[in-house]
XYZ file of C-alpha atoms in Angstrom:
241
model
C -7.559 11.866 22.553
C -6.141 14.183 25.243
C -3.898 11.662 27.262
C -2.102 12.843 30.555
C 0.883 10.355 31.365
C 4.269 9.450 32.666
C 7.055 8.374 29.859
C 10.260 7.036 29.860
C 12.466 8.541 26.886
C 13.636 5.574 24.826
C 15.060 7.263 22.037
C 15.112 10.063 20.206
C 16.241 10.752 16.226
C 17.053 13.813 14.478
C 14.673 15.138 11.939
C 15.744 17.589 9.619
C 17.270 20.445 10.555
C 15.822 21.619 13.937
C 12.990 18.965 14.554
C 13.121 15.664 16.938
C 11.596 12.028 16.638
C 11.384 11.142 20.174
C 10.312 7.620 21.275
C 8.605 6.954 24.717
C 7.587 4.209 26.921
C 4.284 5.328 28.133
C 2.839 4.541 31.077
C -0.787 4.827 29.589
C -0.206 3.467 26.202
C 3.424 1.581 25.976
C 5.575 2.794 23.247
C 4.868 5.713 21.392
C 6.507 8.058 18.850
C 6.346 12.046 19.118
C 7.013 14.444 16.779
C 8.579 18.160 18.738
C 9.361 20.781 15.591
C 11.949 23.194 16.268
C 13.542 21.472 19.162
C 16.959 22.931 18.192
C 15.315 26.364 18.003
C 16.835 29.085 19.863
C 13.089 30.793 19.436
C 10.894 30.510 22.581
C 6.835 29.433 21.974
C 4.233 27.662 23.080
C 4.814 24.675 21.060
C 8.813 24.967 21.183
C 10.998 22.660 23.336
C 14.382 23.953 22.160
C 15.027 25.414 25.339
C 14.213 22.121 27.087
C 16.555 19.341 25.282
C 17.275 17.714 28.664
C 13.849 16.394 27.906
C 15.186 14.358 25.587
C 17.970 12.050 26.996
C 18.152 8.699 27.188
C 15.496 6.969 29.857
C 14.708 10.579 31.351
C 11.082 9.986 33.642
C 8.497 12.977 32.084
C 4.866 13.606 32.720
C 3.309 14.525 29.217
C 0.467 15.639 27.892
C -0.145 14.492 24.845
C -2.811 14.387 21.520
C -2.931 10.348 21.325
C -4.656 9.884 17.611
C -3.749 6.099 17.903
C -3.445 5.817 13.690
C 0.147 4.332 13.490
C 1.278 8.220 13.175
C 3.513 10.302 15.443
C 1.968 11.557 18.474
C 2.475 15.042 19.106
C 3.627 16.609 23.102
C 1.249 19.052 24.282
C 2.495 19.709 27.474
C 5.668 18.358 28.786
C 8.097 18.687 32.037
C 10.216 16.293 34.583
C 8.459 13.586 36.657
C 11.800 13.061 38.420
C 14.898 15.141 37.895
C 18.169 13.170 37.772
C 20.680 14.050 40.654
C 23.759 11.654 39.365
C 23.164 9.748 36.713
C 23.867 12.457 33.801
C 26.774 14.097 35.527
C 28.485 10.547 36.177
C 30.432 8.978 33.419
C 29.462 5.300 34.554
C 25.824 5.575 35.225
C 25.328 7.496 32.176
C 27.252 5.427 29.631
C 24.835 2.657 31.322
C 21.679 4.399 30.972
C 22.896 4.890 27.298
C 23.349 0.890 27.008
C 19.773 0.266 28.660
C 18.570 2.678 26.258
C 19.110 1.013 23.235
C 18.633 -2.079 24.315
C 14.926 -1.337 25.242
C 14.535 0.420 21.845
C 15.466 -3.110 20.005
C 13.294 -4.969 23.048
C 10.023 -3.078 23.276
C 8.458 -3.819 20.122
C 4.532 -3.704 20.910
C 2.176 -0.543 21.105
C 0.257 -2.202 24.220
C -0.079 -0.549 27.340
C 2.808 -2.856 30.348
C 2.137 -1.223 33.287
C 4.141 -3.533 35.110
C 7.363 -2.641 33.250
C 7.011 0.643 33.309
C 6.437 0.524 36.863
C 9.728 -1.767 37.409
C 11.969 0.560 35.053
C 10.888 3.534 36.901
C 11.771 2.422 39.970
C 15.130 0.985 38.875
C 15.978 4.149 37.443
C 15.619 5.938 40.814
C 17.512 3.075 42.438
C 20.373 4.003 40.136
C 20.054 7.675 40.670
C 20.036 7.396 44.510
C 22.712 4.748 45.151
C 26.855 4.613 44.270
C 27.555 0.553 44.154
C 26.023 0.071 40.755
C 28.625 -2.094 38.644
C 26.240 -5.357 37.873
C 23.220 -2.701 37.347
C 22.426 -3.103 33.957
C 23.287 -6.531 33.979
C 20.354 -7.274 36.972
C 17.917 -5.013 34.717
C 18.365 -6.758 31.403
C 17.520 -10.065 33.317
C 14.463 -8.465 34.944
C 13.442 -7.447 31.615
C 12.990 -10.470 30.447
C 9.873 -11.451 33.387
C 7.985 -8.753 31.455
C 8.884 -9.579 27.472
C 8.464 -13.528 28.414
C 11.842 -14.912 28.256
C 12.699 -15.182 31.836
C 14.590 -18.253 32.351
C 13.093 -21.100 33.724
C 14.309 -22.049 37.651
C 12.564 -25.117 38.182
C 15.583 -26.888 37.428
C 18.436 -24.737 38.441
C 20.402 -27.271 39.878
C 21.380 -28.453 35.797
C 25.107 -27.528 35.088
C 24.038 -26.208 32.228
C 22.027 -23.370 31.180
C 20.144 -23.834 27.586
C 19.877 -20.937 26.171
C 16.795 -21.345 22.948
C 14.382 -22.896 25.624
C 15.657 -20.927 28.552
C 16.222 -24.167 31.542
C 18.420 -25.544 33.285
C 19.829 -28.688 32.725
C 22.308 -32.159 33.603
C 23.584 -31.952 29.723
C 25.351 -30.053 28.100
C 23.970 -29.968 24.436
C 24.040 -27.370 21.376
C 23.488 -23.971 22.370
C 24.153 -24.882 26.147
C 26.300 -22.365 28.442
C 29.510 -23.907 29.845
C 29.509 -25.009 33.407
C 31.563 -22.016 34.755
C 29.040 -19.762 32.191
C 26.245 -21.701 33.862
C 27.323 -21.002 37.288
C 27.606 -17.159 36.804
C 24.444 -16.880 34.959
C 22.506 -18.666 38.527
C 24.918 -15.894 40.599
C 23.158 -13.221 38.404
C 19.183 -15.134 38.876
C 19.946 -14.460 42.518
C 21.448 -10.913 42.314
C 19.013 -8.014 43.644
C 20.115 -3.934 43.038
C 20.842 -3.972 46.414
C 22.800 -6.858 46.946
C 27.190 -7.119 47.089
C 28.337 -5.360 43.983
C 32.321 -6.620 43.814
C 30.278 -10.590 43.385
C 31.850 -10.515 40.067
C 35.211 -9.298 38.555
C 35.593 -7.153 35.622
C 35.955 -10.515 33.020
C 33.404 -11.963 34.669
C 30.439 -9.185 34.066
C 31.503 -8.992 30.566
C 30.989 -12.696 30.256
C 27.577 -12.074 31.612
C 26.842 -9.022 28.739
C 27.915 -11.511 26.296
C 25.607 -14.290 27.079
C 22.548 -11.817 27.882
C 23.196 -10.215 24.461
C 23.241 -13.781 22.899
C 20.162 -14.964 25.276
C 18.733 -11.557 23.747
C 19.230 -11.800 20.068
C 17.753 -15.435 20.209
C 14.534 -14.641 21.814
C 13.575 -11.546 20.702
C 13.739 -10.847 16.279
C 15.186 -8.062 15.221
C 17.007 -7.616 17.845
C 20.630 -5.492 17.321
C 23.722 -5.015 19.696
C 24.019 -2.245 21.032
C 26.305 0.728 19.180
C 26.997 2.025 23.034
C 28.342 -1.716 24.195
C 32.000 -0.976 22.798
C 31.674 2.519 24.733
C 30.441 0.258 28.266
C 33.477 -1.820 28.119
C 35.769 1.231 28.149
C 34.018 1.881 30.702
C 34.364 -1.033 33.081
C 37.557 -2.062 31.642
């Protein structure tokens, strides 16, 4: 089926010597896998992308068109070009070691074939946020808790008065018990739940938003299997350090 979408780049892999495995976050159809052949190919044709590898970076917003056979195969691009081109985020060193981060971190989170408009929607938007705007520091930390409204793990506020933050169940609580967040954890973690893109970036110091990585990685790997750290996170703390 002839499909005519916007796609977020997730990923892409290597494949032999001049060929690309790219992943995508589909508006139309959620995650899919594409084949490109010859993307390193200094040869211009129809059916080449070599000249176009921007394509192909992390979280970059397309409109495809694309031969959906929906058989558990890779997809293959038909027609491809920019939905949005990036003005900052690939020429600076922060936001791009970020988008890097995100990157990953929504390959190990997006598991499902299943069409999520609503995320989509969200991480499109953020994306531009980040593009457009220079106080950006707690960015991915705001997005990674987002992300969680839309994979089911958001935590649960009804309570957020606890101390303590428990992280399996994901509420807030008087106790601290096994696999609780401290109370000066706890108190970051409910500066974060109230943190918007546009709100005061310098809210946190440097040791501070690294504390809050930690325990979103941790609050990560619990709820979601499979899930992997990042190979980018030692590169983001170079970063911010």
């Amino acid at each position: 089926m002839l499909v005519k979408t916007k796609a977020i780049v997730i990923s892409s892999l290597k494949y032999q010597e001049k060929s690309l495995i790219v992943k995508c976050f589909t508006l139309s159809d959620g995650l899919k896998s594409y084949f490109v052949p010859n993307a390193f190919s200094a040869k211009k044709s129809s059916r080449s992308f070599g000249t176009k590898m921007a394509y192909f970076q992390p979280l970059t917003l397309l409109e495809i068109e694309a031969n959906h056979k929906n058989k558990a195969t890779l997809e293959h691009f038909k027609e491809i070009k920019l939905s949005t081109a990036y003005h900052t985020i690939n020429t600076d060193v922060i936001k791009s070691t970020m988008v890097i981060f995100l990157s990953e971190i929504l390959h190990h989170s997006i598991q499902e074939e299943e069409k999520n408009e609503n995320l989509f929607i969200f991480l499109e938007s953020a994306l531009l946020w980040l593009d457009n705007h220079e106080e950006t520091s707690n960015f991915h930390l705001i997005l990674m808790l987002e992300v969680t409204k839309f994979l089911g793990f958001y935590p649960d506020t009804s309570e957020i008065g606890g101390k303590h933050f428990e992280m399996k169940d994901g509420f807030f609580t008087p106790f601290l018990g096994i696999g609780c967040l401290s109370e000066h954890e706890t108190h970051l973690f409910k500066k974060l739940i109230d943190l918007k893109f546009d709100s005061n970036q310098k809210v946190f110091a440097g040791v501070e938003r690294q504390m809050l990585l930690k325990i979103l990685l941790d609050y990560y790997a619990i709820h979601l299997d499979g899930f992997k750290k990042p190979k980018s996170l030692d590169v983001l703390k170079e970063v911010f350090a």
